[in-house]
PDB file of C-alpha atoms and ligand atoms in Angstrom:
ATOM      1  CA  MET O 239     104.940  98.948 103.642  1.00  0.00           C
ATOM      2  CA  ASN O 240     107.950 101.727 103.769  1.00  0.00           C
ATOM      3  CA  ILE O 241     108.308 104.860 102.525  1.00  0.00           C
ATOM      4  CA  LEU O 242     110.653 107.593 103.503  1.00  0.00           C
ATOM      5  CA  VAL O 243     109.436 111.010 104.005  1.00  0.00           C
ATOM      6  CA  SER O 244     110.746 114.569 104.196  1.00  0.00           C
ATOM      7  CA  ALA O 245     110.757 114.675 107.993  1.00  0.00           C
ATOM      8  CA  CYS O 246     109.653 118.884 107.410  1.00  0.00           C
ATOM      9  CA  LEU O 247     106.316 117.569 105.723  1.00  0.00           C
ATOM     10  CA  LEU O 248     105.405 115.706 108.963  1.00  0.00           C
ATOM     11  CA  GLY O 249     105.897 118.626 111.022  1.00  0.00           C
ATOM     12  CA  LEU O 250     109.221 118.110 112.840  1.00  0.00           C
ATOM     13  CA  ASN O 251     110.819 121.686 112.526  1.00  0.00           C
ATOM     14  CA  THR O 252     113.844 120.411 110.645  1.00  0.00           C
ATOM     15  CA  ARG O 253     113.902 123.714 107.933  1.00  0.00           C
ATOM     16  CA  PHE O 254     116.183 126.167 107.563  1.00  0.00           C
ATOM     17  CA  ASP O 255     114.527 128.738 109.445  1.00  0.00           C
ATOM     18  CA  GLY O 256     113.640 126.428 112.467  1.00  0.00           C
ATOM     19  CA  GLY O 257     109.949 125.896 111.772  1.00  0.00           C
ATOM     20  CA  SER O 258     108.268 122.833 109.783  1.00  0.00           C
ATOM     21  CA  LYS O 259     106.004 122.357 106.580  1.00  0.00           C
ATOM     22  CA  ILE O 260     103.539 120.124 107.651  1.00  0.00           C
ATOM     23  CA  ILE O 261     101.003 118.762 105.111  1.00  0.00           C
ATOM     24  CA  HIS O 262      97.042 117.703 104.769  1.00  0.00           C
ATOM     25  CA  GLY O 263      97.145 113.863 104.728  1.00  0.00           C
ATOM     26  CA  ILE O 264      99.159 112.029 106.914  1.00  0.00           C
ATOM     27  CA  GLU O 265      96.916 111.137 108.835  1.00  0.00           C
ATOM     28  CA  GLU O 266      95.345 109.173 106.427  1.00  0.00           C
ATOM     29  CA  LEU O 267      99.097 108.373 104.864  1.00  0.00           C
ATOM     30  CA  LYS O 268     100.196 106.546 108.206  1.00  0.00           C
ATOM     31  CA  LYS O 269      96.762 104.055 107.980  1.00  0.00           C
ATOM     32  CA  LYS O 270      98.803 102.512 104.356  1.00  0.00           C
ATOM     33  CA  TYR O 271     101.881 102.898 105.173  1.00  0.00           C
ATOM     34  CA  ASN O 272     104.816 102.975 107.334  1.00  0.00           C
ATOM     35  CA  LEU O 273     106.706 106.337 107.223  1.00  0.00           C
ATOM     36  CA  ILE O 274     110.223 107.182 107.418  1.00  0.00           C
ATOM     37  CA  PRO O 275     111.188 110.693 108.523  1.00  0.00           C
ATOM     38  CA  VAL O 276     114.207 111.505 107.285  1.00  0.00           C
ATOM     39  CA  CYS O 277     115.796 115.035 106.885  1.00  0.00           C
ATOM     40  CA  PRO O 278     118.743 114.553 104.803  1.00  0.00           C
ATOM     41  CA  GLU O 279     120.164 117.917 105.799  1.00  0.00           C
ATOM     42  CA  VAL O 280     120.401 117.526 109.262  1.00  0.00           C
ATOM     43  CA  LEU O 281     121.722 113.834 108.539  1.00  0.00           C
ATOM     44  CA  GLY O 282     124.683 115.801 106.763  1.00  0.00           C
ATOM     45  CA  GLY O 283     125.845 117.673 110.115  1.00  0.00           C
ATOM     46  CA  LEU O 284     123.968 120.617 109.770  1.00  0.00           C
ATOM     47  CA  PRO O 285     122.327 122.438 112.278  1.00  0.00           C
ATOM     48  CA  THR O 286     118.538 124.335 112.986  1.00  0.00           C
ATOM     49  CA  PRO O 287     118.154 126.707 112.159  1.00  0.00           C
ATOM     50  CA  ARG O 288     120.669 127.560 109.718  1.00  0.00           C
ATOM     51  CA  GLU O 289     121.313 129.895 106.232  1.00  0.00           C
ATOM     52  CA  PRO O 290     119.253 129.052 103.285  1.00  0.00           C
ATOM     53  CA  ALA O 291     121.043 127.333 100.464  1.00  0.00           C
ATOM     54  CA  GLU O 292     120.564 126.860  96.739  1.00  0.00           C
ATOM     55  CA  ILE O 293     121.963 124.455  94.249  1.00  0.00           C
ATOM     56  CA  ILE O 294     125.038 126.761  91.708  1.00  0.00           C
ATOM     57  CA  GLY O 295     126.239 124.603  89.088  1.00  0.00           C
ATOM     58  CA  ASP O 296     127.129 121.489  90.473  1.00  0.00           C
ATOM     59  CA  ARG O 297     127.529 122.982  93.797  1.00  0.00           C
ATOM     60  CA  VAL O 298     125.558 124.224  97.135  1.00  0.00           C
ATOM     61  CA  ILE O 299     126.098 127.337  98.334  1.00  0.00           C
ATOM     62  CA  ASN O 300     124.120 129.373 101.680  1.00  0.00           C
ATOM     63  CA  LYS O 301     123.531 132.662 101.517  1.00  0.00           C
ATOM     64  CA  ALA O 302     126.426 133.301 103.528  1.00  0.00           C
ATOM     65  CA  GLY O 303     128.168 132.387 100.058  1.00  0.00           C
ATOM     66  CA  LYS O 304     129.703 129.181 102.483  1.00  0.00           C
ATOM     67  CA  ASP O 305     129.921 126.160 100.467  1.00  0.00           C
ATOM     68  CA  VAL O 306     128.039 123.347 102.040  1.00  0.00           C
ATOM     69  CA  SER O 307     128.030 120.567  99.075  1.00  0.00           C
ATOM     70  CA  GLN O 308     129.581 117.859 101.475  1.00  0.00           C
ATOM     71  CA  ASN O 309     127.016 118.210 104.015  1.00  0.00           C
ATOM     72  CA  PHE O 310     124.480 117.909 101.197  1.00  0.00           C
ATOM     73  CA  ILE O 311     126.083 115.021  99.773  1.00  0.00           C
ATOM     74  CA  LYS O 312     126.754 113.318 103.226  1.00  0.00           C
ATOM     75  CA  GLY O 313     122.736 113.975 103.893  1.00  0.00           C
ATOM     76  CA  ALA O 314     121.855 112.436 100.649  1.00  0.00           C
ATOM     77  CA  GLU O 315     124.196 109.376 101.540  1.00  0.00           C
ATOM     78  CA  GLU O 316     122.590 109.072 104.645  1.00  0.00           C
ATOM     79  CA  THR O 317     119.007 109.363 103.474  1.00  0.00           C
ATOM     80  CA  LEU O 318     119.686 106.339 101.157  1.00  0.00           C
ATOM     81  CA  PHE O 319     121.410 104.205 103.376  1.00  0.00           C
ATOM     82  CA  LEU O 320     118.184 104.544 105.475  1.00  0.00           C
ATOM     83  CA  ALA O 321     116.113 103.616 102.305  1.00  0.00           C
ATOM     84  CA  LYS O 322     118.041 100.791 101.720  1.00  0.00           C
ATOM     85  CA  LEU O 323     117.629  99.189 105.107  1.00  0.00           C
ATOM     86  CA  PHE O 324     113.902  99.917 105.726  1.00  0.00           C
ATOM     87  CA  ASN O 325     113.622  98.651 102.056  1.00  0.00           C
ATOM     88  CA  CYS O 326     111.919 102.113 100.509  1.00  0.00           C
ATOM     89  CA  LYS O 327     110.257 101.606  96.922  1.00  0.00           C
ATOM     90  CA  TYR O 328     108.849 105.340  97.017  1.00  0.00           C
ATOM     91  CA  ALA O 329     109.581 108.731  98.686  1.00  0.00           C
ATOM     92  CA  LEU O 330     107.293 112.042  99.730  1.00  0.00           C
ATOM     93  CA  LEU O 331     109.103 114.570  99.605  1.00  0.00           C
ATOM     94  CA  LYS O 332     109.878 118.202 100.176  1.00  0.00           C
ATOM     95  CA  GLU O 333     108.948 120.539  96.531  1.00  0.00           C
ATOM     96  CA  ARG O 334     111.882 122.783  95.764  1.00  0.00           C
ATOM     97  CA  SER O 335     114.352 122.016  98.253  1.00  0.00           C
ATOM     98  CA  PRO O 336     117.834 121.986  97.403  1.00  0.00           C
ATOM     99  CA  SER O 337     117.722 118.486  98.915  1.00  0.00           C
ATOM    100  CA  CYS O 338     114.403 117.330  98.566  1.00  0.00           C
ATOM    101  CA  GLY O 339     113.412 118.493  95.765  1.00  0.00           C
ATOM    102  CA  PHE O 340     112.014 117.031  92.872  1.00  0.00           C
ATOM    103  CA  GLY O 341     111.713 118.102  88.844  1.00  0.00           C
ATOM    104  CA  GLN O 342     112.345 122.510  89.895  1.00  0.00           C
ATOM    105  CA  VAL O 343     113.933 123.829  92.769  1.00  0.00           C
ATOM    106  CA  TYR O 344     115.018 127.245  93.354  1.00  0.00           C
ATOM    107  CA  ASP O 345     117.600 128.899  90.718  1.00  0.00           C
ATOM    108  CA  GLY O 346     120.630 129.939  92.705  1.00  0.00           C
ATOM    109  CA  SER O 347     119.833 133.840  92.703  1.00  0.00           C
ATOM    110  CA  PHE O 348     117.850 133.602  96.082  1.00  0.00           C
ATOM    111  CA  THR O 349     115.008 135.431  94.263  1.00  0.00           C
ATOM    112  CA  GLY O 350     112.258 132.761  94.294  1.00  0.00           C
ATOM    113  CA  LYS O 351     112.966 131.724  91.177  1.00  0.00           C
ATOM    114  CA  LEU O 352     112.429 127.749  90.169  1.00  0.00           C
ATOM    115  CA  THR O 353     114.562 126.013  87.269  1.00  0.00           C
ATOM    116  CA  HIS O 354     114.515 122.579  86.144  1.00  0.00           C
ATOM    117  CA  GLY O 355     116.516 120.198  88.330  1.00  0.00           C
ATOM    118  CA  ASN O 356     116.707 117.651  91.438  1.00  0.00           C
ATOM    119  CA  GLY O 357     117.933 118.316  94.816  1.00  0.00           C
ATOM    120  CA  ILE O 358     121.085 116.570  96.188  1.00  0.00           C
ATOM    121  CA  THR O 359     119.062 113.945  97.936  1.00  0.00           C
ATOM    122  CA  ALA O 360     115.982 113.758  95.371  1.00  0.00           C
ATOM    123  CA  GLU O 361     118.426 113.032  92.450  1.00  0.00           C
ATOM    124  CA  LEU O 362     120.774 109.909  94.582  1.00  0.00           C
ATOM    125  CA  LEU O 363     117.597 108.393  95.594  1.00  0.00           C
ATOM    126  CA  ARG O 364     116.326 108.498  91.611  1.00  0.00           C
ATOM    127  CA  GLN O 365     119.891 107.093  90.873  1.00  0.00           C
ATOM    128  CA  ASN O 366     118.805 104.282  92.868  1.00  0.00           C
ATOM    129  CA  GLY O 367     115.179 103.764  91.685  1.00  0.00           C
ATOM    130  CA  ILE O 368     113.095 104.702  94.585  1.00  0.00           C
ATOM    131  CA  ILE O 369     109.579 106.591  92.832  1.00  0.00           C
ATOM    132  CA  ILE O 370     109.852 110.259  94.264  1.00  0.00           C
ATOM    133  CA  PHE O 371     106.478 112.151  94.860  1.00  0.00           C
ATOM    134  CA  GLY O 372     106.350 115.761  95.800  1.00  0.00           C
ATOM    135  CA  GLU O 373     104.131 116.932  99.011  1.00  0.00           C
ATOM    136  CA  SER O 374     101.493 118.141  96.378  1.00  0.00           C
ATOM    137  CA  GLU O 375     101.181 114.643  95.115  1.00  0.00           C
ATOM    138  CA  ILE O 376     100.469 112.514  98.295  1.00  0.00           C
ATOM    139  CA  ASP O 377      96.655 111.563  96.537  1.00  0.00           C
ATOM    140  CA  LYS O 378      98.758 109.463  94.315  1.00  0.00           C
ATOM    141  CA  LEU O 379     100.168 108.041  96.786  1.00  0.00           C
ATOM    142  CA  LEU O 380      97.465 107.602  98.993  1.00  0.00           C
ATOM    143  CA  LYS O 381      95.089 106.338  96.152  1.00  0.00           C
ATOM    144  CA  ARG O 382      97.893 103.454  94.998  1.00  0.00           C
ATOM    145  CA  PRO O 383      96.615 100.028  94.943  1.00  0.00           C
TER     146      PRO O 383
HETATM  147 FE1  SF4 C 647     112.801 119.068 104.694  1.00  0.00          FE
HETATM  148 FE2  SF4 C 647     114.699 117.614 103.147  1.00  0.00          FE
HETATM  149 FE3  SF4 C 647     114.461 120.270 104.514  1.00  0.00          FE
HETATM  150 FE4  SF4 C 647     115.400 118.476 105.818  1.00  0.00          FE
HETATM  151  S1  SF4 C 647     116.270 119.524 103.861  1.00  0.00           S
HETATM  152  S2  SF4 C 647     113.967 120.467 105.921  1.00  0.00           S
HETATM  153  S3  SF4 C 647     113.189 116.924 105.271  1.00  0.00           S
HETATM  154  S4  SF4 C 647     113.434 119.577 103.315  1.00  0.00           S
END
């Protein structure tokens, strides 16, 4: 079975700061699923490294004040395209990101505060029936029959 995985969780240096957020359990996950790496922000045309961005209302604004909503929307659409192409029913996504976060995201103040909500990509995937797990929930994917 194919599953989508946020590229930074696999160790790809796609984060805004040029780093990654590799997690434990990827080797186990690889034994069970075919992992399809995606980075919506890069797929949306943003460079790495880049200014951090947060969701403010219905827009995504970076720390320099630039509206990057169109990049985030394009990245979400490209990610959905890959999810459909590879018939992914599940996604393991980076928590709290304005693209990949699910359930909680940063609140737009760039102070590290969280608020209820989904990243732009996570929300589009959810609307299309893909079941989303955050990285702290990797065990749920590993334990699935
Ligand atoms: Fe990781 Fe998602 Fe941010 Fe890309 S957009 S660096 S995959 S959290």
